[in-house]
mmCIF file of C-alpha atoms in Angstrom:
data_model
loop_
_atom_site.group_PDB
_atom_site.id
_atom_site.type_symbol
_atom_site.label_atom_id
_atom_site.label_comp_id
_atom_site.label_asym_id
_atom_site.label_seq_id
_atom_site.Cartn_x
_atom_site.Cartn_y
_atom_site.Cartn_z
ATOM 1 C CA MET A 262 -6.498 -19.626 -5.670
ATOM 2 C CA ARG A 263 -9.239 -20.103 -3.104
ATOM 3 C CA ALA A 264 -11.516 -23.149 -3.329
ATOM 4 C CA ASN A 265 -14.601 -21.101 -4.222
ATOM 5 C CA GLU A 266 -12.829 -18.600 -6.480
ATOM 6 C CA ILE A 267 -14.219 -18.270 -9.991
ATOM 7 C CA GLN A 268 -11.616 -18.494 -12.764
ATOM 8 C CA THR A 269 -12.988 -17.937 -16.259
ATOM 9 C CA THR A 270 -11.177 -19.040 -19.403
ATOM 10 C CA GLU A 271 -10.461 -15.387 -20.150
ATOM 11 C CA MET A 272 -8.954 -14.904 -16.691
ATOM 12 C CA GLN A 273 -6.750 -17.968 -17.159
ATOM 13 C CA GLN A 274 -5.556 -16.615 -20.517
ATOM 14 C CA ILE A 275 -4.752 -13.231 -18.989
ATOM 15 C CA LYS A 276 -2.914 -14.925 -16.131
ATOM 16 C CA SER A 277 -0.833 -16.825 -18.692
ATOM 17 C CA MET A 278 -0.107 -13.575 -20.540
ATOM 18 C CA ILE A 279 0.957 -11.971 -17.254
ATOM 19 C CA ILE A 280 3.368 -14.856 -16.585
ATOM 20 C CA ASP A 281 4.842 -14.551 -20.106
ATOM 21 C CA THR A 282 5.168 -10.769 -19.758
ATOM 22 C CA VAL A 283 6.902 -11.058 -16.375
ATOM 23 C CA THR A 284 9.341 -13.543 -17.924
ATOM 24 C CA GLN A 285 10.101 -11.073 -20.734
ATOM 25 C CA ARG A 286 10.460 -8.234 -18.234
ATOM 26 C CA ASP A 287 12.885 -10.242 -16.100
ATOM 27 C CA ALA A 288 14.978 -11.044 -19.199
ATOM 28 C CA PHE A 289 15.163 -7.353 -20.162
ATOM 29 C CA LYS A 290 16.084 -6.359 -16.610
ATOM 30 C CA THR A 291 18.871 -8.945 -16.542
ATOM 31 C CA GLU A 292 20.060 -7.758 -19.943
ATOM 32 C CA MET A 293 19.948 -4.146 -18.761
ATOM 33 C CA GLU A 294 21.958 -4.958 -15.636
ATOM 34 C CA LEU A 295 24.659 -6.645 -17.732
ATOM 35 C CA TRP A 296 24.566 -3.770 -20.220
ATOM 36 C CA TYR A 297 25.252 -1.174 -17.514
ATOM 37 C CA GLN A 298 28.005 -3.307 -15.984
ATOM 38 C CA ASN A 299 29.778 -3.293 -19.352
ATOM 39 C CA ASN A 300 28.682 0.156 -20.555
ATOM 40 C CA PRO A 301 28.233 2.349 -17.478
ATOM 41 C CA LYS A 302 28.236 5.618 -19.418
ATOM 42 C CA LEU A 303 25.928 4.593 -22.256
ATOM 43 C CA HIS A 304 22.136 4.552 -22.478
ATOM 44 C CA TYR A 305 20.535 1.081 -22.417
ATOM 45 C CA PRO A 306 19.352 0.568 -26.024
ATOM 46 C CA ASN A 307 16.261 -1.518 -25.140
ATOM 47 C CA MET A 308 14.803 0.893 -22.593
ATOM 48 C CA LYS A 309 11.758 1.605 -24.801
ATOM 49 C CA ASN A 310 10.985 -2.119 -24.926
ATOM 50 C CA LEU A 311 11.292 -2.412 -21.154
ATOM 51 C CA ILE A 312 8.939 0.553 -20.674
ATOM 52 C CA LEU A 313 6.465 -1.014 -23.116
ATOM 53 C CA ILE A 314 6.598 -4.337 -21.273
ATOM 54 C CA ASP A 315 6.021 -2.566 -17.932
ATOM 55 C CA ALA A 316 2.989 -0.755 -19.390
ATOM 56 C CA THR A 317 1.639 -4.001 -20.850
ATOM 57 C CA LEU A 318 2.046 -5.762 -17.528
ATOM 58 C CA SER A 319 0.221 -2.959 -15.733
ATOM 59 C CA LYS A 320 -2.710 -3.130 -18.166
ATOM 60 C CA LEU A 321 -2.921 -6.914 -17.919
ATOM 61 C CA ASP A 322 -2.889 -6.725 -14.113
ATOM 62 C CA SER A 323 -5.645 -4.102 -14.118
ATOM 63 C CA PHE A 324 -7.778 -6.067 -16.565
ATOM 64 C CA TYR A 325 -7.361 -9.270 -14.556
ATOM 65 C CA LYS A 326 -8.334 -7.451 -11.337
ATOM 66 C CA LYS A 327 -11.469 -6.022 -12.954
ATOM 67 C CA LEU A 328 -12.509 -9.489 -14.100
ATOM 68 C CA TRP A 329 -11.674 -11.021 -10.741
ATOM 69 C CA ASP A 330 -13.684 -8.358 -8.918
ATOM 70 C CA TYR A 331 -16.618 -8.838 -11.289
ATOM 71 C CA HIS A 332 -16.711 -12.615 -10.814
ATOM 72 C CA ASN A 333 -15.563 -12.927 -7.197
ATOM 73 C CA ALA A 334 -16.389 -9.780 -5.224
ATOM 74 C CA LYS A 335 -19.225 -10.264 -2.799
#
């Protein structure tokens, strides 16, 4: 974060949600990797959850960027 960067409470909350979502995503990716090592010919059963987490992360990132641009773009 730059010294003169504006960080609203909402932006801080979104940033925290992004961190939590990335943690969940990393856990699913690790789980998926282990799943395919043990079940190479089967479909990963939590793929829908991983796709949902990826979509959530994308929306959070976009929302954060819009807020950042609104408060910090010159």
